[in-house]
PDB file of C-alpha atoms in Angstrom:
ATOM      1  CA  GLY A   1    -163.884 137.190-151.024  1.00  0.00           C
ATOM      2  CA  ALA A   2    -167.236 136.314-149.503  1.00  0.00           C
ATOM      3  CA  LEU A   3    -167.238 132.636-150.447  1.00  0.00           C
ATOM      4  CA  ALA A   4    -167.549 131.412-146.853  1.00  0.00           C
ATOM      5  CA  ILE A   5    -170.534 133.685-146.219  1.00  0.00           C
ATOM      6  CA  ASN A   6    -172.188 132.604-149.459  1.00  0.00           C
ATOM      7  CA  ILE A   7    -171.578 128.911-148.717  1.00  0.00           C
ATOM      8  CA  ASN A   8    -173.084 129.384-145.272  1.00  0.00           C
ATOM      9  CA  ASN A   9    -176.137 131.140-146.740  1.00  0.00           C
ATOM     10  CA  LEU A  10    -176.549 128.423-149.360  1.00  0.00           C
ATOM     11  CA  ALA A  11    -176.240 125.757-146.650  1.00  0.00           C
ATOM     12  CA  LYS A  12    -179.237 127.315-144.882  1.00  0.00           C
ATOM     13  CA  SER A  13    -181.363 126.461-147.920  1.00  0.00           C
ATOM     14  CA  THR A  14    -183.062 123.219-148.774  1.00  0.00           C
ATOM     15  CA  LEU A  15    -180.793 122.004-151.529  1.00  0.00           C
ATOM     16  CA  PRO A  16    -181.781 119.475-154.161  1.00  0.00           C
ATOM     17  CA  VAL A  17    -179.508 116.446-154.367  1.00  0.00           C
ATOM     18  CA  THR A  18    -177.912 117.572-157.606  1.00  0.00           C
ATOM     19  CA  PRO A  19    -176.701 121.089-158.321  1.00  0.00           C
ATOM     20  CA  PRO A  20    -178.118 123.220-161.096  1.00  0.00           C
ATOM     21  CA  THR A  21    -176.085 123.512-164.257  1.00  0.00           C
ATOM     22  CA  PHE A  22    -173.957 126.561-164.876  1.00  0.00           C
ATOM     23  CA  GLU A  23    -176.393 127.600-167.619  1.00  0.00           C
ATOM     24  CA  GLN A  24    -179.316 127.402-165.176  1.00  0.00           C
ATOM     25  CA  VAL A  25    -177.455 129.583-162.670  1.00  0.00           C
ATOM     26  CA  VAL A  26    -176.570 132.092-165.384  1.00  0.00           C
ATOM     27  CA  ALA A  27    -180.183 132.255-166.548  1.00  0.00           C
ATOM     28  CA  LEU A  28    -181.462 132.789-163.011  1.00  0.00           C
ATOM     29  CA  VAL A  29    -178.862 135.312-161.860  1.00  0.00           C
ATOM     30  CA  GLU A  30    -178.874 137.336-165.058  1.00  0.00           C
ATOM     31  CA  GLN A  31    -182.595 138.031-164.611  1.00  0.00           C
ATOM     32  CA  ILE A  32    -181.394 140.798-162.287  1.00  0.00           C
ATOM     33  CA  GLU A  33    -181.012 143.949-164.341  1.00  0.00           C
ATOM     34  CA  GLY A  34    -177.382 144.802-165.000  1.00  0.00           C
ATOM     35  CA  VAL A  35    -175.974 141.489-163.737  1.00  0.00           C
ATOM     36  CA  ARG A  36    -173.683 139.741-166.195  1.00  0.00           C
ATOM     37  CA  PHE A  37    -172.743 136.608-164.277  1.00  0.00           C
ATOM     38  CA  ARG A  38    -171.245 134.800-167.266  1.00  0.00           C
ATOM     39  CA  GLU A  39    -168.889 137.727-167.946  1.00  0.00           C
ATOM     40  CA  LEU A  40    -167.934 137.946-164.265  1.00  0.00           C
ATOM     41  CA  PHE A  41    -167.254 134.221-164.113  1.00  0.00           C
ATOM     42  CA  ALA A  42    -165.043 134.444-167.210  1.00  0.00           C
ATOM     43  CA  ARG A  43    -162.825 137.018-165.431  1.00  0.00           C
ATOM     44  CA  LEU A  44    -162.365 134.938-162.265  1.00  0.00           C
ATOM     45  CA  PRO A  45    -159.243 132.802-161.744  1.00  0.00           C
ATOM     46  CA  GLN A  46    -159.916 129.406-163.345  1.00  0.00           C
ATOM     47  CA  ARG A  47    -159.398 126.825-160.581  1.00  0.00           C
ATOM     48  CA  LEU A  48    -161.801 124.314-162.100  1.00  0.00           C
ATOM     49  CA  PRO A  49    -162.286 123.220-165.715  1.00  0.00           C
ATOM     50  CA  ASP A  50    -165.640 124.948-166.315  1.00  0.00           C
ATOM     51  CA  GLY A  51    -168.721 126.561-164.827  1.00  0.00           C
ATOM     52  CA  ASP A  52    -170.485 123.260-164.170  1.00  0.00           C
ATOM     53  CA  ALA A  53    -167.502 122.030-162.149  1.00  0.00           C
ATOM     54  CA  ALA A  54    -167.435 125.300-160.202  1.00  0.00           C
ATOM     55  CA  ILE A  55    -171.152 125.086-159.374  1.00  0.00           C
ATOM     56  CA  ALA A  56    -170.712 121.431-158.361  1.00  0.00           C
ATOM     57  CA  ALA A  57    -167.814 122.373-156.070  1.00  0.00           C
ATOM     58  CA  VAL A  58    -169.827 125.130-154.401  1.00  0.00           C
ATOM     59  CA  TRP A  59    -172.760 122.734-154.046  1.00  0.00           C
ATOM     60  CA  GLN A  60    -170.506 120.145-152.386  1.00  0.00           C
ATOM     61  CA  MET A  61    -169.166 122.742-149.944  1.00  0.00           C
ATOM     62  CA  ALA A  62    -172.721 123.746-149.019  1.00  0.00           C
ATOM     63  CA  LYS A  63    -173.736 120.105-148.510  1.00  0.00           C
ATOM     64  CA  GLU A  64    -170.685 119.543-146.289  1.00  0.00           C
ATOM     65  CA  ARG A  65    -171.573 122.657-144.278  1.00  0.00           C
ATOM     66  CA  GLN A  66    -175.123 121.350-143.842  1.00  0.00           C
ATOM     67  CA  ALA A  67    -173.790 118.005-142.598  1.00  0.00           C
ATOM     68  CA  LYS A  68    -171.446 119.718-140.146  1.00  0.00           C
ATOM     69  CA  LYS A  69    -174.287 121.873-138.836  1.00  0.00           C
ATOM     70  CA  GLY A  70    -176.441 118.792-138.373  1.00  0.00           C
ATOM     71  CA  THR A  71    -173.712 117.047-136.414  1.00  0.00           C
ATOM     72  CA  VAL A  72    -173.118 120.059-134.182  1.00  0.00           C
ATOM     73  CA  LEU A  73    -176.844 120.616-133.569  1.00  0.00           C
ATOM     74  CA  ALA A  74    -177.333 116.963-132.660  1.00  0.00           C
ATOM     75  CA  GLN A  75    -174.814 117.461-129.833  1.00  0.00           C
ATOM     76  CA  MET A  76    -176.644 120.463-128.380  1.00  0.00           C
ATOM     77  CA  PRO A  77    -179.057 120.427-125.446  1.00  0.00           C
ATOM     78  CA  THR A  78    -182.720 120.249-126.484  1.00  0.00           C
ATOM     79  CA  ASN A  79    -183.545 123.841-125.492  1.00  0.00           C
ATOM     80  CA  ILE A  80    -180.571 125.165-127.502  1.00  0.00           C
ATOM     81  CA  ARG A  81    -181.661 123.182-130.598  1.00  0.00           C
ATOM     82  CA  ALA A  82    -185.261 124.352-130.189  1.00  0.00           C
ATOM     83  CA  ALA A  83    -184.201 128.001-129.975  1.00  0.00           C
ATOM     84  CA  ILE A  84    -182.011 127.664-133.066  1.00  0.00           C
ATOM     85  CA  ASP A  85    -184.729 125.840-135.013  1.00  0.00           C
ATOM     86  CA  ALA A  86    -187.192 128.592-134.075  1.00  0.00           C
ATOM     87  CA  GLN A  87    -184.578 131.268-134.915  1.00  0.00           C
ATOM     88  CA  ASP A  88    -185.401 132.772-131.518  1.00  0.00           C
ATOM     89  CA  ASP A  89    -182.420 134.764-130.240  1.00  0.00           C
ATOM     90  CA  ALA A  90    -184.111 135.534-126.916  1.00  0.00           C
ATOM     91  CA  ALA A  91    -184.773 131.832-126.265  1.00  0.00           C
ATOM     92  CA  LEU A  92    -181.204 130.978-127.245  1.00  0.00           C
ATOM     93  CA  ASN A  93    -179.815 133.577-124.870  1.00  0.00           C
ATOM     94  CA  ALA A  94    -182.096 132.351-122.093  1.00  0.00           C
ATOM     95  CA  ALA A  95    -181.005 128.739-122.674  1.00  0.00           C
ATOM     96  CA  LEU A  96    -177.340 129.749-122.641  1.00  0.00           C
ATOM     97  CA  ASN A  97    -177.834 131.764-119.439  1.00  0.00           C
ATOM     98  CA  GLU A  98    -179.140 128.642-117.703  1.00  0.00           C
ATOM     99  CA  LEU A  99    -175.787 126.920-118.260  1.00  0.00           C
ATOM    100  CA  PRO A 100    -172.520 127.363-116.384  1.00  0.00           C
ATOM    101  CA  PRO A 101    -170.524 130.149-118.113  1.00  0.00           C
ATOM    102  CA  GLN A 102    -167.777 127.851-119.424  1.00  0.00           C
ATOM    103  CA  GLU A 103    -170.303 125.430-120.910  1.00  0.00           C
ATOM    104  CA  ALA A 104    -172.274 128.263-122.501  1.00  0.00           C
ATOM    105  CA  GLN A 105    -169.073 129.710-123.956  1.00  0.00           C
ATOM    106  CA  ALA A 106    -168.083 126.315-125.389  1.00  0.00           C
ATOM    107  CA  ILE A 107    -171.513 125.949-126.997  1.00  0.00           C
ATOM    108  CA  VAL A 108    -171.367 129.439-128.498  1.00  0.00           C
ATOM    109  CA  GLN A 109    -167.915 128.653-129.896  1.00  0.00           C
ATOM    110  CA  LYS A 110    -169.108 125.364-131.470  1.00  0.00           C
ATOM    111  CA  LEU A 111    -172.179 127.031-132.940  1.00  0.00           C
ATOM    112  CA  GLY A 112    -170.047 129.847-134.335  1.00  0.00           C
ATOM    113  CA  GLU A 113    -167.460 127.508-135.845  1.00  0.00           C
ATOM    114  CA  ALA A 114    -170.234 125.558-137.561  1.00  0.00           C
ATOM    115  CA  GLY A 115    -171.700 128.780-138.971  1.00  0.00           C
ATOM    116  CA  ILE A 116    -174.953 128.285-137.095  1.00  0.00           C
ATOM    117  CA  ILE A 117    -174.696 131.609-135.270  1.00  0.00           C
ATOM    118  CA  GLY A 118    -172.826 134.704-136.339  1.00  0.00           C
TER     119      GLY A 118
END
């Protein structure tokens, strides 16, 4: 149910070109006490042939989200991009307040749709 949120969080990371294998993900996640990722995965609806295909699909979605974010950010005014890069909410609000209300609203909508702001 939280796939979109998880994809967005993964897209905020620096991702290697190739995804980890399912076994690597299982080994990492199951280091958390009480987590049985393999068992959970086995109970999920099977939309892909195996765990490696599922991890690859999630990886592709995250890469696509990163590309979309990059495209949207490239279209933003410099002070908006700088505030986002610095993760400075006050600077972002100040930059938006300098714009005409309709333009600021359009920017907020684009940033929200791209998952750049919440």
